[in-house]
Coordinates of C-alpha atoms and ligand atoms in Angstrom, one line a residue:
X1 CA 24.0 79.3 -6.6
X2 CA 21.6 77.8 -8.9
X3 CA 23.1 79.1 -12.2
X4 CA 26.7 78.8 -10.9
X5 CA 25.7 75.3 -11.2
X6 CA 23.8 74.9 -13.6
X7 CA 26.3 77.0 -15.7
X8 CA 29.0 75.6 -14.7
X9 CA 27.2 71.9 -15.7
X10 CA 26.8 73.3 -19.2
X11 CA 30.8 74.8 -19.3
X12 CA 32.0 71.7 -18.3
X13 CA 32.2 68.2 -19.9
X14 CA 31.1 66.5 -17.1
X15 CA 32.2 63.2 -15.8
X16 CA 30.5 61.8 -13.2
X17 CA 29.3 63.9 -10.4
X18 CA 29.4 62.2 -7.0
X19 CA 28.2 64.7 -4.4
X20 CA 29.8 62.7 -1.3
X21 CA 32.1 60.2 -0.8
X22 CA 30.8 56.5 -0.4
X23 CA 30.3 56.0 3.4
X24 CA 31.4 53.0 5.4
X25 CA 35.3 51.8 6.2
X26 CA 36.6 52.8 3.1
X27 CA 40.2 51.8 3.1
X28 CA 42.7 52.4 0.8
X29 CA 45.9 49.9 0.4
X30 CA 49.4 51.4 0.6
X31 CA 51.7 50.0 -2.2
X32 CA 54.7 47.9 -1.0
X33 CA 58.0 49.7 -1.9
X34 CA 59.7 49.1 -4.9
X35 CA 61.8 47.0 -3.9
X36 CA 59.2 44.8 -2.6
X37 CA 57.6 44.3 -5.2
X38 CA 60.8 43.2 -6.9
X39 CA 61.4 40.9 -4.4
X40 CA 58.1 39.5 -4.6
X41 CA 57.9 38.9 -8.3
X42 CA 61.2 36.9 -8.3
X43 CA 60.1 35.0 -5.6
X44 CA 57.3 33.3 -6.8
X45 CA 56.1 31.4 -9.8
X46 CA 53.0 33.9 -10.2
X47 CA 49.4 33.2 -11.9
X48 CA 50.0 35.1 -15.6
X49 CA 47.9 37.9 -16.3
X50 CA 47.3 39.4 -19.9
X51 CA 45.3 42.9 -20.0
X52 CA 44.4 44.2 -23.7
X53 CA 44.6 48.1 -23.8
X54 CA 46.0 50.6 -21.9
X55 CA 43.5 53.1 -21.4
X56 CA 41.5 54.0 -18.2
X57 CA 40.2 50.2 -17.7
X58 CA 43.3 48.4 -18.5
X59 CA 45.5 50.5 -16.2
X60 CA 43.1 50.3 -13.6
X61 CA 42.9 46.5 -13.6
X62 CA 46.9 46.5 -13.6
X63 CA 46.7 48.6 -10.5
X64 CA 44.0 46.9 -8.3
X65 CA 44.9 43.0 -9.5
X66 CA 48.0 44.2 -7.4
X67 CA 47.0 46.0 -4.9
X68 CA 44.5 43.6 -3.6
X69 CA 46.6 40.9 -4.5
X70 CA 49.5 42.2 -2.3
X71 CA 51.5 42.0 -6.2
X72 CA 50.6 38.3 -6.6
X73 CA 50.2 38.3 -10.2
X74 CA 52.7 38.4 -13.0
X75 CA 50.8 40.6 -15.6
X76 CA 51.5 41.8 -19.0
X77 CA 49.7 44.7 -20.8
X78 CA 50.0 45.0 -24.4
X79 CA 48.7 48.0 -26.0
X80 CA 48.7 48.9 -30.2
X81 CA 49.2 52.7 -29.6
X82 CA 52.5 53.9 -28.8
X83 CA 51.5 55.8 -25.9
X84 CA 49.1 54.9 -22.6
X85 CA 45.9 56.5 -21.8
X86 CA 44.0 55.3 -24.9
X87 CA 41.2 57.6 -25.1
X88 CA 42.8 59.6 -22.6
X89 CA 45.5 61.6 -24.5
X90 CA 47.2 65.5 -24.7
X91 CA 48.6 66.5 -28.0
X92 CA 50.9 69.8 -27.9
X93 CA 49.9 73.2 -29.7
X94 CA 52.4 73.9 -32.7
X95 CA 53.9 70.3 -31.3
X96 CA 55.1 72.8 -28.1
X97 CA 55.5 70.9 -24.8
X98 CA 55.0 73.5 -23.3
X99 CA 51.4 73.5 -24.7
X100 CA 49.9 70.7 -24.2
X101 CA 46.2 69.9 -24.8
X102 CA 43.3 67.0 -24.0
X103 CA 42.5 65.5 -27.0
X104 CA 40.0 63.1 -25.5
X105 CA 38.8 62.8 -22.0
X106 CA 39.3 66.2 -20.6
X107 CA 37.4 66.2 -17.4
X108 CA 36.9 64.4 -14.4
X109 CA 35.3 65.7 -10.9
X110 CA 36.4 65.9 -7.1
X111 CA 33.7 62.9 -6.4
X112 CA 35.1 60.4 -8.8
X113 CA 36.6 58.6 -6.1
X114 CA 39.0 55.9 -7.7
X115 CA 40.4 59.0 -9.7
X116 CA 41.1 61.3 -7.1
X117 CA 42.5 58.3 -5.1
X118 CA 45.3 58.0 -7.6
X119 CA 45.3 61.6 -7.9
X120 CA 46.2 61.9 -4.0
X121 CA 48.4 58.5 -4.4
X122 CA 50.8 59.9 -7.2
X123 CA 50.9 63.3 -6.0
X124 CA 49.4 64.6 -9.4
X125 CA 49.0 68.2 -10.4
X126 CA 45.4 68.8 -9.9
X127 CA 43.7 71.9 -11.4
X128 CA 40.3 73.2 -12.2
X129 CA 39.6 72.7 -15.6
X130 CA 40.3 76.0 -17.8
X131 CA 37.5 74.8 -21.2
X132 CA 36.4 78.5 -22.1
X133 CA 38.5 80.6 -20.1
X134 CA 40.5 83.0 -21.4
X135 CA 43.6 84.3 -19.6
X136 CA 44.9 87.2 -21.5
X137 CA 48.5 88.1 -21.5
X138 CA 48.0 90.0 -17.6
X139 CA 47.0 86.6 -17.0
X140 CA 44.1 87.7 -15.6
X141 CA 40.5 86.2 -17.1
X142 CA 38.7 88.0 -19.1
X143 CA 35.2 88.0 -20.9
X144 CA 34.7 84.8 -20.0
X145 CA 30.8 83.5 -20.9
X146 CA 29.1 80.9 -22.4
X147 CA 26.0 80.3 -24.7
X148 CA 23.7 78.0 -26.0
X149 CA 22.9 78.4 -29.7
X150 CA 20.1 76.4 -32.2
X151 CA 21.7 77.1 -35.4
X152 CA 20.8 80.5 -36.4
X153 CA 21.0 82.3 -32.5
X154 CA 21.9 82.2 -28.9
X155 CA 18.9 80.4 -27.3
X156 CA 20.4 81.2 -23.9
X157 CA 23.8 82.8 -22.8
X158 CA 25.3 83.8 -19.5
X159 CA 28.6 85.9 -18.3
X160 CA 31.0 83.2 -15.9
X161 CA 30.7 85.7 -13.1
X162 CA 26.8 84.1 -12.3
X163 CA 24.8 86.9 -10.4
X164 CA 21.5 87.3 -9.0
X165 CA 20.5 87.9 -12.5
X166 CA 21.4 85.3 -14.4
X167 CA 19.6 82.5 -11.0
X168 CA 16.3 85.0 -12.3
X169 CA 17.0 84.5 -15.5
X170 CA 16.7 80.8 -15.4
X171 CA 13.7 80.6 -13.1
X172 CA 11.9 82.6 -15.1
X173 CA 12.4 80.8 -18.5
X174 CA 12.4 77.5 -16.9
X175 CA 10.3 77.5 -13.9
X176 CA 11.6 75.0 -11.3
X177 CA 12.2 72.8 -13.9
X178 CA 16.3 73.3 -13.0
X179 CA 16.1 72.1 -9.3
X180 CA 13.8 69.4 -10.2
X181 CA 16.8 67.9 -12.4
X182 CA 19.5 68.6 -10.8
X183 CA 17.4 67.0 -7.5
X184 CA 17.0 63.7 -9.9
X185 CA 21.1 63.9 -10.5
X186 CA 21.7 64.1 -6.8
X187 CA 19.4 61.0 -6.3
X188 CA 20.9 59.0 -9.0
X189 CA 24.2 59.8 -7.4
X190 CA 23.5 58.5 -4.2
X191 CA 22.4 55.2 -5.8
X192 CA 25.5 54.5 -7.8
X193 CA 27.7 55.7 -5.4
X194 CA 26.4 52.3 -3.2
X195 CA 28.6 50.8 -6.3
X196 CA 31.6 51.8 -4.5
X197 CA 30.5 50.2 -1.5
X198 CA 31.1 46.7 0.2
X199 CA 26.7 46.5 -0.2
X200 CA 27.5 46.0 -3.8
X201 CA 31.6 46.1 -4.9
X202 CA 32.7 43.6 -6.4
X203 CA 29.5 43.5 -8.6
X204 CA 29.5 40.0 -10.5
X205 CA 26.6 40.8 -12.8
X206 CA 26.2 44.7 -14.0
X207 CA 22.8 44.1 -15.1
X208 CA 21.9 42.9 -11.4
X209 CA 23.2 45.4 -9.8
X210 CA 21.7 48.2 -11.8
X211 CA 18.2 46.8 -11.4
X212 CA 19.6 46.4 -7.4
X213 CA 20.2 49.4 -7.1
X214 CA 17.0 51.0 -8.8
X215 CA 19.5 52.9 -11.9
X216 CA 17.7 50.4 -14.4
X217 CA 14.5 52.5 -13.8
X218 CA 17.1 55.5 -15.8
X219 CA 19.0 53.6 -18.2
X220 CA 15.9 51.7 -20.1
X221 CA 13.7 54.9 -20.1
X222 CA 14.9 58.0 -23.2
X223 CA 15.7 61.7 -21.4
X224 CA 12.6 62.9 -23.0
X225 CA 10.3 60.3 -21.5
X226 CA 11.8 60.5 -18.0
X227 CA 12.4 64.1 -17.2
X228 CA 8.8 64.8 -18.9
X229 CA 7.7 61.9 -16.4
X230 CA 9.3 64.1 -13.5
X231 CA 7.8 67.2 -13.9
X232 CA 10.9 68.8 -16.0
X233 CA 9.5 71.1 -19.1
X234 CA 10.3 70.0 -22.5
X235 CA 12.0 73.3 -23.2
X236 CA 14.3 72.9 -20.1
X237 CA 15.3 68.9 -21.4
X238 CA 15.5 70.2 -25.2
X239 CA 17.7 73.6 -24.4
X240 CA 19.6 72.9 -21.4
X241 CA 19.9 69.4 -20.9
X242 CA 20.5 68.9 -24.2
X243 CA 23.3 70.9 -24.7
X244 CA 25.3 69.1 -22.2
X245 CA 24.3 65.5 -24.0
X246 CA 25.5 67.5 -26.9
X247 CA 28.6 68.4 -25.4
X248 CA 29.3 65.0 -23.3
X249 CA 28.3 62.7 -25.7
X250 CA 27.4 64.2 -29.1
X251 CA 23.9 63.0 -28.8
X252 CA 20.3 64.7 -28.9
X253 CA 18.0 63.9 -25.9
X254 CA 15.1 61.7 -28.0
X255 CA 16.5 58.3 -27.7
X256 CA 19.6 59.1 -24.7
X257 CA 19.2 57.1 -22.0
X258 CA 18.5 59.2 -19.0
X259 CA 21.3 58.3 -16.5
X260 CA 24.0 59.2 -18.5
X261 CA 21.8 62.7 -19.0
X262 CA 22.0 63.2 -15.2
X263 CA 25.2 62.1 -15.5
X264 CA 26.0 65.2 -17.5
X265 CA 24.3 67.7 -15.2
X266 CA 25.4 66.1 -11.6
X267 CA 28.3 67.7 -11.2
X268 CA 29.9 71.4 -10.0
X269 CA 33.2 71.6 -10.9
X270 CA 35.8 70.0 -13.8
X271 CA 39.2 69.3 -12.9
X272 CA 42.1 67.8 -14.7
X273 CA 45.9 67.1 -14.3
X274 CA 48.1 69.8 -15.4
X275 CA 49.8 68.5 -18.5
X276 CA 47.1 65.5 -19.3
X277 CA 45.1 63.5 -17.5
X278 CA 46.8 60.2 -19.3
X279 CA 49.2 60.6 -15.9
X280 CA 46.6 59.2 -13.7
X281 CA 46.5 55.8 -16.0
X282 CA 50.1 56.0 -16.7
X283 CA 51.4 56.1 -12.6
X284 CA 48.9 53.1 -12.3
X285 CA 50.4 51.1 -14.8
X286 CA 53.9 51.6 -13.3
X287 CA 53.0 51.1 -10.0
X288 CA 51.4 48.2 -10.9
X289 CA 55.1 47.0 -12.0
X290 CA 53.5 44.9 -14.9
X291 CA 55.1 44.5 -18.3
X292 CA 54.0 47.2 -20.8
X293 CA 53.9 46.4 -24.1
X294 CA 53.4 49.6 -26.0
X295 CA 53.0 49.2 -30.1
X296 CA 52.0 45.8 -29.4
X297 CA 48.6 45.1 -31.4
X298 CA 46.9 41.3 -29.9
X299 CA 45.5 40.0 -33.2
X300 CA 44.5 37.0 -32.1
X301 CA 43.5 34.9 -28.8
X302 CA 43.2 31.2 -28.8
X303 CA 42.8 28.3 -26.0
X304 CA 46.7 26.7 -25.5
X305 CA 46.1 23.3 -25.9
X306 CA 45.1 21.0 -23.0
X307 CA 47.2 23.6 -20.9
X308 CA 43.6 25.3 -20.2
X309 CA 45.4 28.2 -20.7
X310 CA 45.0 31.1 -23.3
X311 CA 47.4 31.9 -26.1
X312 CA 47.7 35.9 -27.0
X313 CA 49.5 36.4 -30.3
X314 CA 50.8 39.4 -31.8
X315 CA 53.2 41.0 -34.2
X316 CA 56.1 40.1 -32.6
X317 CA 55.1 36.2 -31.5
X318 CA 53.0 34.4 -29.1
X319 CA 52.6 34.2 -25.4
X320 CA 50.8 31.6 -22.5
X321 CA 48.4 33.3 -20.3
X322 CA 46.1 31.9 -17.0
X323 CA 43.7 34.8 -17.8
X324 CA 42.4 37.5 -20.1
X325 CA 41.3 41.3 -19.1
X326 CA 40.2 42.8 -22.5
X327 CA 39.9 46.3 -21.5
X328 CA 38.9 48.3 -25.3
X329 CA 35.6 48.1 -27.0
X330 CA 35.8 44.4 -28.0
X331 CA 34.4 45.1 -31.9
X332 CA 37.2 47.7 -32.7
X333 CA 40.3 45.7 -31.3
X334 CA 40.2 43.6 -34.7
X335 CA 41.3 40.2 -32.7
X336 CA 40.5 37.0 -34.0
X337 CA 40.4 33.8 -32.8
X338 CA 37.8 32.6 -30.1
X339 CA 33.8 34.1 -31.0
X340 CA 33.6 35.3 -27.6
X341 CA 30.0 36.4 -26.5
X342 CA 30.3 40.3 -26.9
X343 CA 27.5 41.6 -28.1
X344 CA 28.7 44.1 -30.7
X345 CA 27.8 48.0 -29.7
X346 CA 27.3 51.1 -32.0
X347 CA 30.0 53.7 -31.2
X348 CA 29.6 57.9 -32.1
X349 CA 32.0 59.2 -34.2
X350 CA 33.3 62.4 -32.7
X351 CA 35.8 64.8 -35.0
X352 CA 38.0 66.7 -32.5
X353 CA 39.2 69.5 -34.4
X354 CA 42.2 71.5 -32.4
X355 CA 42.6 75.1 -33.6
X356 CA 45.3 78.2 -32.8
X357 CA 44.4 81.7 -34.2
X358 CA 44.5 84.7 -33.2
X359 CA 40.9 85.9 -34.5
X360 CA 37.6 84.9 -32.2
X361 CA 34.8 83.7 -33.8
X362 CA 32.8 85.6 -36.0
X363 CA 29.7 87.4 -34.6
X364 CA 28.4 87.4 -38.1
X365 CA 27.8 83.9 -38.1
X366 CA 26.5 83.2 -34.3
X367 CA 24.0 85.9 -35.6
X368 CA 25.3 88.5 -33.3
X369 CA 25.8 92.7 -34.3
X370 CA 29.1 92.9 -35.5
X371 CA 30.4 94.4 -32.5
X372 CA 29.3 91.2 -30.0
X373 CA 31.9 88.7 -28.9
X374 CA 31.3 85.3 -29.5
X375 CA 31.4 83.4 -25.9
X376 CA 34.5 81.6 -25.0
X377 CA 32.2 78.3 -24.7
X378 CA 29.9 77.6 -27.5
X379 CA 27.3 74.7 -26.8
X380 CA 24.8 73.8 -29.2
X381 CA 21.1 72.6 -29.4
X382 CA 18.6 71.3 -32.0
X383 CA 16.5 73.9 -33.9
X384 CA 12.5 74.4 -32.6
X385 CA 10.2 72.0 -34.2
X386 CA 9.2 73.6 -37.9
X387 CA 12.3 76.2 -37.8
X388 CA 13.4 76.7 -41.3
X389 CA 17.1 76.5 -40.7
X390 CA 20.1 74.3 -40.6
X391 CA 20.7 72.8 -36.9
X392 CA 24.2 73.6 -35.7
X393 CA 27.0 71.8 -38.0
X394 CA 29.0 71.2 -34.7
X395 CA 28.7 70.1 -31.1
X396 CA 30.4 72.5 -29.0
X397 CA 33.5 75.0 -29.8
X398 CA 35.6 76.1 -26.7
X399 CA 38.7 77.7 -26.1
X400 CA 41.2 75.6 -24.6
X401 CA 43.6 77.9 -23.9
X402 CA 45.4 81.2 -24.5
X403 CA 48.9 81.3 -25.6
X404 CA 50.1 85.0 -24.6
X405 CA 53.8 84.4 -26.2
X406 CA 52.1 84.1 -29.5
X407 CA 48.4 86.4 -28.5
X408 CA 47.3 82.9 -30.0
X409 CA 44.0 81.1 -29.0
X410 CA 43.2 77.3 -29.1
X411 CA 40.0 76.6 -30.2
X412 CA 38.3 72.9 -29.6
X413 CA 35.8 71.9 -31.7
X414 CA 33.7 68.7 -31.7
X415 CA 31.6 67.7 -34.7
X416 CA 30.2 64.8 -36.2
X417 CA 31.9 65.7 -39.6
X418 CA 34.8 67.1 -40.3
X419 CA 35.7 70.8 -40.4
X420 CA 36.1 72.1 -43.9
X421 CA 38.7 74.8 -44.4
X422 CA 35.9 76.7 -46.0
X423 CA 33.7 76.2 -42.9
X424 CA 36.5 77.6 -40.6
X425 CA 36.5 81.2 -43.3
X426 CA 33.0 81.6 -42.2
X427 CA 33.0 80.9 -38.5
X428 CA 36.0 82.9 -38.1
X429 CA 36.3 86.7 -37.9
X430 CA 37.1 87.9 -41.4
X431 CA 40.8 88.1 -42.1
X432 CA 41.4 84.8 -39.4
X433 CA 44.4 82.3 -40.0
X434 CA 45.3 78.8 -38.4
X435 CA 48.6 78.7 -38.1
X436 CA 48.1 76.0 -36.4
X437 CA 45.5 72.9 -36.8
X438 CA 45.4 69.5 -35.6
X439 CA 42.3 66.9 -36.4
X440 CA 41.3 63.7 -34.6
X441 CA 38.6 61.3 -35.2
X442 CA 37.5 59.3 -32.7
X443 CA 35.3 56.7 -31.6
X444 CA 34.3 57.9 -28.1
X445 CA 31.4 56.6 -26.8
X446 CA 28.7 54.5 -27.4
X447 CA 25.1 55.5 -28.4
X448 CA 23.9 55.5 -25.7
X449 CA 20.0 54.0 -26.4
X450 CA 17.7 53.2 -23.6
X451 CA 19.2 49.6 -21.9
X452 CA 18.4 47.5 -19.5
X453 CA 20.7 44.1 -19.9
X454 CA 24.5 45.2 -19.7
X455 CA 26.9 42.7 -20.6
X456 CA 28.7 40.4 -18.6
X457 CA 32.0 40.8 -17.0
X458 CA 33.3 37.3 -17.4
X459 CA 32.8 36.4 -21.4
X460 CA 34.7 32.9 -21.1
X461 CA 34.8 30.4 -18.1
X462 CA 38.5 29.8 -18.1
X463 CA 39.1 33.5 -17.5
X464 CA 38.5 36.0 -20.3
X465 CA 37.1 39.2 -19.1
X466 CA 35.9 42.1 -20.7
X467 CA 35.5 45.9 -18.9
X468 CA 34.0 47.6 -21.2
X469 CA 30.2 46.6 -21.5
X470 CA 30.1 49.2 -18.8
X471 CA 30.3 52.2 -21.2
X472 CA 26.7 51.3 -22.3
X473 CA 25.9 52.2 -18.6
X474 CA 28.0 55.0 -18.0
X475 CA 31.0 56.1 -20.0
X476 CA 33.3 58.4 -18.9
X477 CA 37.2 57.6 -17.4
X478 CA 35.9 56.8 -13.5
X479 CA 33.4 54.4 -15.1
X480 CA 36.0 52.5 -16.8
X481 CA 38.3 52.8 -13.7
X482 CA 35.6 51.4 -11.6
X483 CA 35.1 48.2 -14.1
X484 CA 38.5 47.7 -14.0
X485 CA 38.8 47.4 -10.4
X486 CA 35.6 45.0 -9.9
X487 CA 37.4 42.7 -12.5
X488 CA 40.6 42.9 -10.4
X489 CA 38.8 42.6 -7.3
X490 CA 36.5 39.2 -8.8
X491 CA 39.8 37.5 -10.2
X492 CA 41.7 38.0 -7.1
X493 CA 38.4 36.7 -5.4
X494 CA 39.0 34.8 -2.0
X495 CA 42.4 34.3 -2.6
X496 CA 43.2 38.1 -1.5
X497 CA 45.8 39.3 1.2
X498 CA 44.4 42.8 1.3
X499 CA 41.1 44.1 1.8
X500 CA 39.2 44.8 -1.1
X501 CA 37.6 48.0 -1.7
X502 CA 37.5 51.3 -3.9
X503 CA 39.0 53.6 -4.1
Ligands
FAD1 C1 37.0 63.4 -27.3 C2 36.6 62.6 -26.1 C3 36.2 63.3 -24.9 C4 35.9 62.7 -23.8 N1 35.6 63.4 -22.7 C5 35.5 62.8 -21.5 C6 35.6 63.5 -20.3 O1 35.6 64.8 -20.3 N2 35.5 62.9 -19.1 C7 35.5 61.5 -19.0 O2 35.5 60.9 -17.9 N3 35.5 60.8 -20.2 C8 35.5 61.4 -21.4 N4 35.6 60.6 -22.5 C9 35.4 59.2 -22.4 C10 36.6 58.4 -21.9 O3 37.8 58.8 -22.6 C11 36.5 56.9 -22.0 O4 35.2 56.6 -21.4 C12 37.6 56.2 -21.2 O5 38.8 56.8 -21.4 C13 37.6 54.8 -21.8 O6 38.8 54.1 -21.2 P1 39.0 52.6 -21.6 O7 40.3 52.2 -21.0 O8 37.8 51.8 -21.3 O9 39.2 52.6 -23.2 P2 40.3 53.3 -24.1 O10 40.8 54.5 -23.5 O11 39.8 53.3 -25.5 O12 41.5 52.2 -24.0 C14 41.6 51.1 -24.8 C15 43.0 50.8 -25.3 O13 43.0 49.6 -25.9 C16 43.9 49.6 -27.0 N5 43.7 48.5 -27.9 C17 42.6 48.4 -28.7 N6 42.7 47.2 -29.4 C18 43.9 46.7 -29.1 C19 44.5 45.5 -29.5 N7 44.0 44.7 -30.4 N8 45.7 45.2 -28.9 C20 46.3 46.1 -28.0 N9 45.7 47.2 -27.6 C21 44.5 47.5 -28.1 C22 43.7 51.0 -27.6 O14 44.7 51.5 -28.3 C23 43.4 51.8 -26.3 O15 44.6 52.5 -25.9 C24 35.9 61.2 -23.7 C25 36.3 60.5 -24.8 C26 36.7 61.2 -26.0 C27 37.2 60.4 -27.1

């Protein structure tokens, strides 16, 4: 049981893990029909709602502002990419529908709620997630495994079929060190899933509620310090745990804050929709029946005048507004105007490099005998203190998938620098070809340093609001979902006709 977990915490890029489901009278809102809705937004002269971005937050906010409001407000979303999801997006192998991919967020879990709510809602093709498995063409999977290496070898590997052996091999190199933190996860769970419930939802100050609820005590403290301060060995935080840092957010334990490390090791299982994830925010936003703006940049945002309401102006000409949701990091929106109180925050950089070959990778360089196989998940850790090697020149590689029509695998590879053609001859078997190859670069998450003031929902009076200070806290899809929500639930504030609760 223990390494199925633990293994399956390292093979999968972990969202949030909630264990149970947030207790209390949970209750979640029916949409009106269609054709209510219509009938309700001719009938009334509605408050005008503008939401910036149309990723997980934005789509979120669309959905809830409704659904609590009983679709009382008249909202646009405008969005520069041509597509919605944001960071949420599939891209399709040899640009083959039939083969479509996550390019970004790839994995959520059974316990975020607001995501399996919509999941359930929009009758969504859920499936476990398939990162490293290999289905060969009998369809049945094969040789799947999984292994941790510093650079120069496999500091730990294990086949997916965890036996007796593998829960023996963990004790002994790690002691109790594995229960200990995957205890501390199930804690931390239990006191954020309170955020889901009417003790704290809607939050009006982040920073409050994460000292409420006793999380500060995680995010202002480094993974080192805290799991060393819990009894975890070193050698468990600087092989294990931080492979799955490594993996989630492309960061070494020493300055991580240590909620989002639990984060990363809380959960059992990855699921994701078949055919992207992006459907989740994509049914939101049309059941939300607000006006979607897609290759629609906001450049600037100024105060109409005396009006006390807010000008948005883009490309294509200007618009009045009674309120704001700014739902993308603030810094890399490039709008102008108004010096809004956002604290600007350091984002990774992340190279997603996709991959289709039919070669594995090559034994010779995971310094493996020429007749090992290279396991089907890759994760990657710093070298020992003094080693005289390179540390790993990637994050993670994965297969994605196995395309039997062509005997072609996908390959995922994350990096903080981008994969030479010449570094892809030598991590390949000899002889390998990429017939097909598709490179991302992405801004994914912030570094996540130790913190304990998070930023404020409401960043101007008259009703500009921002979502995503919470990705300092926590950032993964749910997250953003669950800011999106509160904003939704504080705007619509007293004035609601439905109760107001997540999911
Ligand atoms: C490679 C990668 C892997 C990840 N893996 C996971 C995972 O497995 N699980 C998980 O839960 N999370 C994962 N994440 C993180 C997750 O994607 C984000 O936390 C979440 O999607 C953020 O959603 P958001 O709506 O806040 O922001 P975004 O998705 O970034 O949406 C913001 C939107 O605003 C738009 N925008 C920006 N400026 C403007 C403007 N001026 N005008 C109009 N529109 C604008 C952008 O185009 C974008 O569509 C991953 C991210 C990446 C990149």
């Amino acid at each position: 049981m223990l390494a199925t977990s633990l293994k399956s915490v390292l093979v999968l890029q972990l969202a949030l893990g909630f264990i149970s489901s947030v207790s209390g009278e949970q209750q979640v809102f029916q949409a009106p029909s269609s054709a209510s809705v219509t009938s309700q937004l001719d009938s009334a002269v509605k408050e005008k709602i503008a939401i910036i971005g149309a990723g997980a937050g934005g789509s979120s906010a669309a959905y809830y502002l409704q659904k609590y409001s009983d679709y009382n407000y008249d909202i646009t979303v405008f969005e520069r990419n041509d597509y919605v999801g944001g960071r949420t997006t599939t891209v399709n192998v040899h640009d083959d529908p039939r083969w479509p991919v996550e390019l970004g967020a790839s994995i959520f879990v059974k316990e975020n709620l607001n995501l399996m709510a919509a999941v359930k809602e929009f009758s969504l093709d859920l499936k476990a997630t398939d990162l490293g498995r290999v289905k060969r063409m009998d369809n049945i999977t094969v040789d799947d495994s999984f292994g941790i290496w510093n650079g120069q070898s496999f500091i730990f590997d294990a086949p997916s079929d965890s036996s007796w052996k593998n829960i023996g091999k963990m004790l002994w190199r790690y002691g109790i060190s594995p229960i200990r933190a995957r205890n501390l996860a199930k804690k931390s769970v239990g006191q954020f899933l309170k955020y889901y419930s009417p003790v704290y939802f809607p939050f009006k100050d982040l920073t409050d509620t994460v000292e409420d609820s006793g999380l500060v005590e995680l995010t202002s403290q480094s993974t080192v310090q805290y799991f060393s301060e819990h009894g975890i060995s070193d050698l468990f935080t600087s092989q294990i745990i931080q492979a799955a840092t490594r993996v989630n957010y492309g960061q070494n334990t020493r300055n991580f804050q240590a909620l989002e490390a639990l984060v990363c090791i809380a959960a059992d299982e990855g699921l994701n929709i078949n055919g992207g994830n992006w459907q989740i925010f994509d049914s939101m936003l049309k059941s939300s029946a607000a006006d979607i703006r897609l290759n629609t940049a906001v450049s600037e945002i100024s105060a109409a005048s005396d009006s006390g309401k807010w000008t948005i102006i883009t490309d294509t000409g200007s618009e009045e507004f009674d309120q704001i949701i700014i739902a993308a990091p603030y810094h890399q929106t490039n709008i102008k105007g108004l010096a809004l109180p956002i604290k600007e925050v350091q984002y990774m950089t992340l190279h997603v490099t996709l991959i289709a070959s039919t070669k594995r990778l090559s034994p010779k360089y995971f310094g493996l005998q020429d007749s090992a196989v290279v396991p089907t998940m890759v994760l990657t850790t710093m070298p020992e203190k003094g080693a005289s090697h390179m540390p790993p020149l990637f994050n993670s590689i994965s297969i994605t998938k196995f395309i039997p029509e062509l005997n072609q695998y996908v390959y995922k590879i994350f990096s903080s620098s981008r994969i030479t053609p010449s570094f892809l001859q030598l991590l390949f078997e000899s002889g390998a070809e990429f017939p097909w190859i598709y490179e991302k670069v992405w801004k994914p998450y912030p570094r996540m340093d130790p913190l304990s003031q998070f930023q404020n929902w409401k960043v101007d009076e008259g009703g500009i609001w921002y979502l995503n200070g919470i990705e300092q806290f926590i950032s993964t899809m749910e997250t953003s979902s669950l800011a999106g929500a509160n904003v939704a639930a504080l705007i619509v504030g007293d004035t609601n006709k439905t109760i107001i609760s997540v999911p």
